[in-house]
Amino acid sequence: KMQMIERSMSLLPSNLSLTSPAAVVTLAAFALLLLGLFFKRPGDDVSGLRSAVADRLSLIPDVARHKWNTAAAIADPAREQRLIEAAVVKGRQIGLPDHVTRAAIEAQIIASKQMQEQLIQSWRDKGQGTFASVPNFMEETRPKIEEATDRLIRELAVASRMLKTCPGAAALREPPSLDLTSDLVWATAVEGLIRSAGGPTPDACPPR
């Protein structure tokens, strides 16, 4: 990077006046170049996709609380199918093959149900009563999940090439440091994304 910076600086005119309009434009362009050098994502950076997965999972406890309060079933095949079909259309619009989007969202749905099962079982075990304050499912929670799903699809399109590599896949597999969810739920969500992109299995890559 230092060599690139030195070469870039050598391109600046030696007689450039810092007070001239041309100098302002030139220095602004140079500043953008430096920002690009220092803040460019490395090839295995899947942080956007990691964040999208985590943000979507963070909404699932509200789904579980709603279903606990209403005694609704965790599985909702008709709703799940509609979510998948809508995601496929969104994925198609940004160039993701249908089978990639379908596999990716199916994995998120399975992970969501795993989390709900874990939460509801823990509430049964401790005799949890009705939750007093739960967001309106239809007006608040469901639209947020749909938005989070759309974002996840966009991030998958950006990261799909990285997920084909061992460094990219390994970075996504790393469980989040926050106590967001169990390792099982995280693994279900991210392995589905890696498989959807044609990435390597865990045993196909050397240890990090």
PDB file of C-alpha atoms in Angstrom:
ATOM      1  CA  LYS A   1       0.000   0.000   0.000  1.00  0.00           C
ATOM      2  CA  MET A   2       2.850   2.428   0.814  1.00  0.00           C
ATOM      3  CA  GLN A   3       4.342   1.860  -2.627  1.00  0.00           C
ATOM      4  CA  MET A   4       0.990   2.615  -4.218  1.00  0.00           C
ATOM      5  CA  ILE A   5       0.651   5.786  -2.156  1.00  0.00           C
ATOM      6  CA  GLU A   6       4.165   6.923  -3.130  1.00  0.00           C
ATOM      7  CA  ARG A   7       3.422   6.292  -6.801  1.00  0.00           C
ATOM      8  CA  SER A   8       0.143   8.193  -6.498  1.00  0.00           C
ATOM      9  CA  MET A   9       1.860  11.161  -4.798  1.00  0.00           C
ATOM     10  CA  SER A  10       4.425  11.298  -7.566  1.00  0.00           C
ATOM     11  CA  LEU A  11       1.596  11.948 -10.020  1.00  0.00           C
ATOM     12  CA  LEU A  12       0.646  15.194  -8.284  1.00  0.00           C
ATOM     13  CA  PRO A  13       2.025  18.224 -10.142  1.00  0.00           C
ATOM     14  CA  SER A  14       5.057  19.690  -8.362  1.00  0.00           C
ATOM     15  CA  ASN A  15       3.829  23.243  -8.978  1.00  0.00           C
ATOM     16  CA  LEU A  16       0.296  22.618  -7.739  1.00  0.00           C
ATOM     17  CA  SER A  17      -1.058  25.608  -5.789  1.00  0.00           C
ATOM     18  CA  LEU A  18      -3.071  24.501  -2.768  1.00  0.00           C
ATOM     19  CA  THR A  19      -5.346  27.545  -3.099  1.00  0.00           C
ATOM     20  CA  SER A  20      -6.399  26.932  -6.703  1.00  0.00           C
ATOM     21  CA  PRO A  21      -9.693  25.205  -7.656  1.00  0.00           C
ATOM     22  CA  ALA A  22      -7.693  22.608  -9.557  1.00  0.00           C
ATOM     23  CA  ALA A  23      -5.773  21.803  -6.378  1.00  0.00           C
ATOM     24  CA  VAL A  24      -8.979  21.279  -4.426  1.00  0.00           C
ATOM     25  CA  VAL A  25     -10.305  18.843  -7.029  1.00  0.00           C
ATOM     26  CA  THR A  26      -6.979  17.047  -7.324  1.00  0.00           C
ATOM     27  CA  LEU A  27      -6.496  16.684  -3.570  1.00  0.00           C
ATOM     28  CA  ALA A  28     -10.086  15.489  -3.112  1.00  0.00           C
ATOM     29  CA  ALA A  29      -9.528  12.780  -5.713  1.00  0.00           C
ATOM     30  CA  PHE A  30      -6.268  11.831  -4.003  1.00  0.00           C
ATOM     31  CA  ALA A  31      -8.048  11.581  -0.638  1.00  0.00           C
ATOM     32  CA  LEU A  32     -10.640   9.239  -2.143  1.00  0.00           C
ATOM     33  CA  LEU A  33      -7.831   7.091  -3.526  1.00  0.00           C
ATOM     34  CA  LEU A  34      -6.256   6.807  -0.076  1.00  0.00           C
ATOM     35  CA  LEU A  35      -9.599   5.889   1.474  1.00  0.00           C
ATOM     36  CA  GLY A  36     -10.032   3.176  -1.144  1.00  0.00           C
ATOM     37  CA  LEU A  37      -6.584   1.764  -0.380  1.00  0.00           C
ATOM     38  CA  PHE A  38      -7.048   1.639   3.361  1.00  0.00           C
ATOM     39  CA  PHE A  39     -10.698   0.651   3.596  1.00  0.00           C
ATOM     40  CA  LYS A  40     -11.121  -1.738   0.691  1.00  0.00           C
ATOM     41  CA  ARG A  41     -12.593  -5.020   1.871  1.00  0.00           C
ATOM     42  CA  PRO A  42     -10.240  -7.982   1.688  1.00  0.00           C
ATOM     43  CA  GLY A  43     -11.247 -10.926  -0.469  1.00  0.00           C
ATOM     44  CA  ASP A  44     -12.517 -12.962   2.472  1.00  0.00           C
ATOM     45  CA  ASP A  45     -14.539 -10.168   4.099  1.00  0.00           C
ATOM     46  CA  VAL A  46     -18.109 -11.402   4.465  1.00  0.00           C
ATOM     47  CA  SER A  47     -18.961  -9.012   7.287  1.00  0.00           C
ATOM     48  CA  GLY A  48     -21.990  -7.617   5.468  1.00  0.00           C
ATOM     49  CA  LEU A  49     -23.505 -11.065   5.095  1.00  0.00           C
ATOM     50  CA  ARG A  50     -22.635 -12.001   8.690  1.00  0.00           C
ATOM     51  CA  SER A  51     -24.402  -8.868   9.885  1.00  0.00           C
ATOM     52  CA  ALA A  52     -27.442  -9.611   7.726  1.00  0.00           C
ATOM     53  CA  VAL A  53     -27.732 -13.143   9.127  1.00  0.00           C
ATOM     54  CA  ALA A  54     -27.350 -11.912  12.697  1.00  0.00           C
ATOM     55  CA  ASP A  55     -29.871  -9.091  12.231  1.00  0.00           C
ATOM     56  CA  ARG A  56     -32.464 -11.473  10.824  1.00  0.00           C
ATOM     57  CA  LEU A  57     -31.954 -13.958  13.648  1.00  0.00           C
ATOM     58  CA  SER A  58     -32.244 -11.157  16.203  1.00  0.00           C
ATOM     59  CA  LEU A  59     -35.900 -10.738  15.164  1.00  0.00           C
ATOM     60  CA  ILE A  60     -36.825 -14.362  15.801  1.00  0.00           C
ATOM     61  CA  PRO A  61     -37.308 -14.113  19.599  1.00  0.00           C
ATOM     62  CA  ASP A  62     -40.217 -11.737  18.948  1.00  0.00           C
ATOM     63  CA  VAL A  63     -41.691 -14.339  16.593  1.00  0.00           C
ATOM     64  CA  ALA A  64     -41.302 -16.992  19.294  1.00  0.00           C
ATOM     65  CA  ARG A  65     -42.888 -14.752  21.953  1.00  0.00           C
ATOM     66  CA  HIS A  66     -45.856 -14.077  19.662  1.00  0.00           C
ATOM     67  CA  LYS A  67     -46.344 -17.790  19.032  1.00  0.00           C
ATOM     68  CA  TRP A  68     -45.971 -18.566  22.730  1.00  0.00           C
ATOM     69  CA  ASN A  69     -48.636 -16.026  23.637  1.00  0.00           C
ATOM     70  CA  THR A  70     -51.036 -17.216  20.923  1.00  0.00           C
ATOM     71  CA  ALA A  71     -50.197 -20.950  21.099  1.00  0.00           C
ATOM     72  CA  ALA A  72     -49.516 -20.855  17.353  1.00  0.00           C
ATOM     73  CA  ALA A  73     -47.529 -23.601  15.669  1.00  0.00           C
ATOM     74  CA  ILE A  74     -43.875 -22.922  14.959  1.00  0.00           C
ATOM     75  CA  ALA A  75     -44.104 -24.261  11.416  1.00  0.00           C
ATOM     76  CA  ASP A  76     -46.186 -22.353   8.876  1.00  0.00           C
ATOM     77  CA  PRO A  77     -45.603 -24.108   5.529  1.00  0.00           C
ATOM     78  CA  ALA A  78     -47.831 -21.803   3.483  1.00  0.00           C
ATOM     79  CA  ARG A  79     -46.200 -18.649   4.856  1.00  0.00           C
ATOM     80  CA  GLU A  80     -42.730 -20.163   4.476  1.00  0.00           C
ATOM     81  CA  GLN A  81     -43.410 -20.959   0.829  1.00  0.00           C
ATOM     82  CA  ARG A  82     -44.608 -17.414   0.154  1.00  0.00           C
ATOM     83  CA  LEU A  83     -41.461 -16.029   1.767  1.00  0.00           C
ATOM     84  CA  ILE A  84     -39.269 -18.257  -0.400  1.00  0.00           C
ATOM     85  CA  GLU A  85     -41.112 -17.360  -3.599  1.00  0.00           C
ATOM     86  CA  ALA A  86     -40.868 -13.631  -2.858  1.00  0.00           C
ATOM     87  CA  ALA A  87     -37.163 -14.006  -2.103  1.00  0.00           C
ATOM     88  CA  VAL A  88     -36.568 -15.849  -5.383  1.00  0.00           C
ATOM     89  CA  VAL A  89     -38.117 -12.947  -7.288  1.00  0.00           C
ATOM     90  CA  LYS A  90     -35.924 -10.442  -5.426  1.00  0.00           C
ATOM     91  CA  GLY A  91     -32.847 -12.584  -6.021  1.00  0.00           C
ATOM     92  CA  ARG A  92     -33.616 -12.856  -9.729  1.00  0.00           C
ATOM     93  CA  GLN A  93     -33.743  -9.058  -9.956  1.00  0.00           C
ATOM     94  CA  ILE A  94     -30.144  -8.772  -8.739  1.00  0.00           C
ATOM     95  CA  GLY A  95     -28.756 -11.709 -10.701  1.00  0.00           C
ATOM     96  CA  LEU A  96     -28.921 -14.563  -8.182  1.00  0.00           C
ATOM     97  CA  PRO A  97     -29.959 -17.911  -9.678  1.00  0.00           C
ATOM     98  CA  ASP A  98     -33.280 -19.155  -8.342  1.00  0.00           C
ATOM     99  CA  HIS A  99     -31.792 -22.307  -6.801  1.00  0.00           C
ATOM    100  CA  VAL A 100     -29.219 -20.234  -4.891  1.00  0.00           C
ATOM    101  CA  THR A 101     -31.811 -17.916  -3.378  1.00  0.00           C
ATOM    102  CA  ARG A 102     -34.176 -20.784  -2.613  1.00  0.00           C
ATOM    103  CA  ALA A 103     -31.530 -22.828  -0.786  1.00  0.00           C
ATOM    104  CA  ALA A 104     -30.304 -19.768   1.121  1.00  0.00           C
ATOM    105  CA  ILE A 105     -33.745 -18.766   2.384  1.00  0.00           C
ATOM    106  CA  GLU A 106     -34.767 -22.331   3.179  1.00  0.00           C
ATOM    107  CA  ALA A 107     -31.744 -22.488   5.482  1.00  0.00           C
ATOM    108  CA  GLN A 108     -32.764 -19.247   7.212  1.00  0.00           C
ATOM    109  CA  ILE A 109     -36.263 -20.617   7.778  1.00  0.00           C
ATOM    110  CA  ILE A 110     -34.903 -23.827   9.292  1.00  0.00           C
ATOM    111  CA  ALA A 111     -32.553 -21.836  11.541  1.00  0.00           C
ATOM    112  CA  SER A 112     -35.467 -19.621  12.596  1.00  0.00           C
ATOM    113  CA  LYS A 113     -37.565 -22.631  13.573  1.00  0.00           C
ATOM    114  CA  GLN A 114     -34.646 -24.152  15.464  1.00  0.00           C
ATOM    115  CA  MET A 115     -34.288 -20.962  17.488  1.00  0.00           C
ATOM    116  CA  GLN A 116     -38.019 -20.820  18.188  1.00  0.00           C
ATOM    117  CA  GLU A 117     -37.999 -24.445  19.336  1.00  0.00           C
ATOM    118  CA  GLN A 118     -35.080 -23.789  21.679  1.00  0.00           C
ATOM    119  CA  LEU A 119     -36.701 -20.677  23.152  1.00  0.00           C
ATOM    120  CA  ILE A 120     -40.141 -22.212  23.589  1.00  0.00           C
ATOM    121  CA  GLN A 121     -38.685 -25.328  25.199  1.00  0.00           C
ATOM    122  CA  SER A 122     -36.746 -23.158  27.642  1.00  0.00           C
ATOM    123  CA  TRP A 123     -39.949 -21.267  28.515  1.00  0.00           C
ATOM    124  CA  ARG A 124     -41.802 -24.525  29.084  1.00  0.00           C
ATOM    125  CA  ASP A 125     -39.039 -25.747  31.359  1.00  0.00           C
ATOM    126  CA  LYS A 126     -39.219 -22.681  33.581  1.00  0.00           C
ATOM    127  CA  GLY A 127     -42.987 -22.241  33.473  1.00  0.00           C
ATOM    128  CA  GLN A 128     -42.994 -18.975  31.590  1.00  0.00           C
ATOM    129  CA  GLY A 129     -46.296 -17.096  31.601  1.00  0.00           C
ATOM    130  CA  THR A 130     -47.703 -14.876  28.856  1.00  0.00           C
ATOM    131  CA  PHE A 131     -45.327 -12.159  27.716  1.00  0.00           C
ATOM    132  CA  ALA A 132     -46.722  -8.726  28.534  1.00  0.00           C
ATOM    133  CA  SER A 133     -45.022  -6.710  25.810  1.00  0.00           C
ATOM    134  CA  VAL A 134     -44.619  -8.233  22.353  1.00  0.00           C
ATOM    135  CA  PRO A 135     -44.462  -6.228  19.091  1.00  0.00           C
ATOM    136  CA  ASN A 136     -47.468  -6.562  16.803  1.00  0.00           C
ATOM    137  CA  PHE A 137     -46.590  -9.519  14.630  1.00  0.00           C
ATOM    138  CA  MET A 138     -48.387  -8.486  11.444  1.00  0.00           C
ATOM    139  CA  GLU A 139     -47.607  -4.769  11.579  1.00  0.00           C
ATOM    140  CA  GLU A 140     -44.099  -4.744  13.066  1.00  0.00           C
ATOM    141  CA  THR A 141     -42.307  -8.067  13.251  1.00  0.00           C
ATOM    142  CA  ARG A 142     -43.262  -9.576   9.908  1.00  0.00           C
ATOM    143  CA  PRO A 143     -42.336  -6.457   7.845  1.00  0.00           C
ATOM    144  CA  LYS A 144     -38.983  -6.321   9.654  1.00  0.00           C
ATOM    145  CA  ILE A 145     -38.309  -9.959   8.811  1.00  0.00           C
ATOM    146  CA  GLU A 146     -39.161  -9.315   5.164  1.00  0.00           C
ATOM    147  CA  GLU A 147     -36.794  -6.330   5.096  1.00  0.00           C
ATOM    148  CA  ALA A 148     -34.066  -8.385   6.775  1.00  0.00           C
ATOM    149  CA  THR A 149     -34.592 -11.162   4.225  1.00  0.00           C
ATOM    150  CA  ASP A 150     -34.244  -8.708   1.341  1.00  0.00           C
ATOM    151  CA  ARG A 151     -31.028  -7.368   2.836  1.00  0.00           C
ATOM    152  CA  LEU A 152     -29.657 -10.875   3.316  1.00  0.00           C
ATOM    153  CA  ILE A 153     -30.304 -11.649  -0.360  1.00  0.00           C
ATOM    154  CA  ARG A 154     -28.468  -8.497  -1.428  1.00  0.00           C
ATOM    155  CA  GLU A 155     -25.497  -9.315   0.793  1.00  0.00           C
ATOM    156  CA  LEU A 156     -25.446 -12.889  -0.502  1.00  0.00           C
ATOM    157  CA  ALA A 157     -25.191 -11.570  -4.061  1.00  0.00           C
ATOM    158  CA  VAL A 158     -22.176  -9.481  -3.008  1.00  0.00           C
ATOM    159  CA  ALA A 159     -20.486 -12.266  -1.038  1.00  0.00           C
ATOM    160  CA  SER A 160     -21.330 -15.312  -3.175  1.00  0.00           C
ATOM    161  CA  ARG A 161     -17.924 -15.311  -4.879  1.00  0.00           C
ATOM    162  CA  MET A 162     -16.143 -15.097  -1.507  1.00  0.00           C
ATOM    163  CA  LEU A 163     -18.167 -17.989  -0.131  1.00  0.00           C
ATOM    164  CA  LYS A 164     -16.651 -20.279  -2.745  1.00  0.00           C
ATOM    165  CA  THR A 165     -13.270 -19.871  -1.011  1.00  0.00           C
ATOM    166  CA  CYS A 166     -12.080 -21.439   2.235  1.00  0.00           C
ATOM    167  CA  PRO A 167     -11.218 -18.066   3.863  1.00  0.00           C
ATOM    168  CA  GLY A 168     -14.615 -16.599   2.983  1.00  0.00           C
ATOM    169  CA  ALA A 169     -16.540 -19.664   4.134  1.00  0.00           C
ATOM    170  CA  ALA A 170     -14.530 -19.916   7.356  1.00  0.00           C
ATOM    171  CA  ALA A 171     -15.138 -16.249   8.150  1.00  0.00           C
ATOM    172  CA  LEU A 172     -18.884 -16.710   7.777  1.00  0.00           C
ATOM    173  CA  ARG A 173     -18.876 -19.900   9.868  1.00  0.00           C
ATOM    174  CA  GLU A 174     -17.307 -18.165  12.864  1.00  0.00           C
ATOM    175  CA  PRO A 175     -20.101 -17.846  15.460  1.00  0.00           C
ATOM    176  CA  PRO A 176     -20.882 -14.278  16.543  1.00  0.00           C
ATOM    177  CA  SER A 177     -19.290 -13.141  19.787  1.00  0.00           C
ATOM    178  CA  LEU A 178     -22.597 -11.856  21.157  1.00  0.00           C
ATOM    179  CA  ASP A 179     -24.919 -14.273  22.920  1.00  0.00           C
ATOM    180  CA  LEU A 180     -27.359 -14.004  20.041  1.00  0.00           C
ATOM    181  CA  THR A 181     -28.122 -17.615  19.336  1.00  0.00           C
ATOM    182  CA  SER A 182     -26.813 -21.136  19.726  1.00  0.00           C
ATOM    183  CA  ASP A 183     -23.968 -22.457  17.615  1.00  0.00           C
ATOM    184  CA  LEU A 184     -26.429 -24.925  16.057  1.00  0.00           C
ATOM    185  CA  VAL A 185     -28.753 -22.179  14.841  1.00  0.00           C
ATOM    186  CA  TRP A 186     -25.851 -20.119  13.475  1.00  0.00           C
ATOM    187  CA  ALA A 187     -24.360 -23.140  11.727  1.00  0.00           C
ATOM    188  CA  THR A 188     -27.694 -23.998  10.127  1.00  0.00           C
ATOM    189  CA  ALA A 189     -28.102 -20.464   8.788  1.00  0.00           C
ATOM    190  CA  VAL A 190     -24.592 -20.007   7.426  1.00  0.00           C
ATOM    191  CA  GLU A 191     -23.979 -23.518   6.090  1.00  0.00           C
ATOM    192  CA  GLY A 192     -27.076 -23.108   3.963  1.00  0.00           C
ATOM    193  CA  LEU A 193     -25.661 -19.894   2.534  1.00  0.00           C
ATOM    194  CA  ILE A 194     -22.287 -21.460   1.823  1.00  0.00           C
ATOM    195  CA  ARG A 195     -23.851 -24.485   0.151  1.00  0.00           C
ATOM    196  CA  SER A 196     -26.159 -22.259  -1.893  1.00  0.00           C
ATOM    197  CA  ALA A 197     -23.109 -20.454  -3.285  1.00  0.00           C
ATOM    198  CA  GLY A 198     -21.272 -23.696  -4.052  1.00  0.00           C
ATOM    199  CA  GLY A 199     -18.742 -23.179  -1.257  1.00  0.00           C
ATOM    200  CA  PRO A 200     -16.553 -25.747   0.474  1.00  0.00           C
ATOM    201  CA  THR A 201     -17.666 -28.057   3.253  1.00  0.00           C
ATOM    202  CA  PRO A 202     -16.024 -27.498   6.665  1.00  0.00           C
ATOM    203  CA  ASP A 203     -13.751 -30.543   6.305  1.00  0.00           C
ATOM    204  CA  ALA A 204     -12.581 -29.400   2.868  1.00  0.00           C
ATOM    205  CA  CYS A 205     -10.685 -26.422   4.311  1.00  0.00           C
ATOM    206  CA  PRO A 206      -7.566 -26.333   6.501  1.00  0.00           C
ATOM    207  CA  PRO A 207      -7.958 -24.999  10.057  1.00  0.00           C
ATOM    208  CA  ARG A 208      -7.859 -21.200  10.286  1.00  0.00           C
TER     209      ARG A 208
END
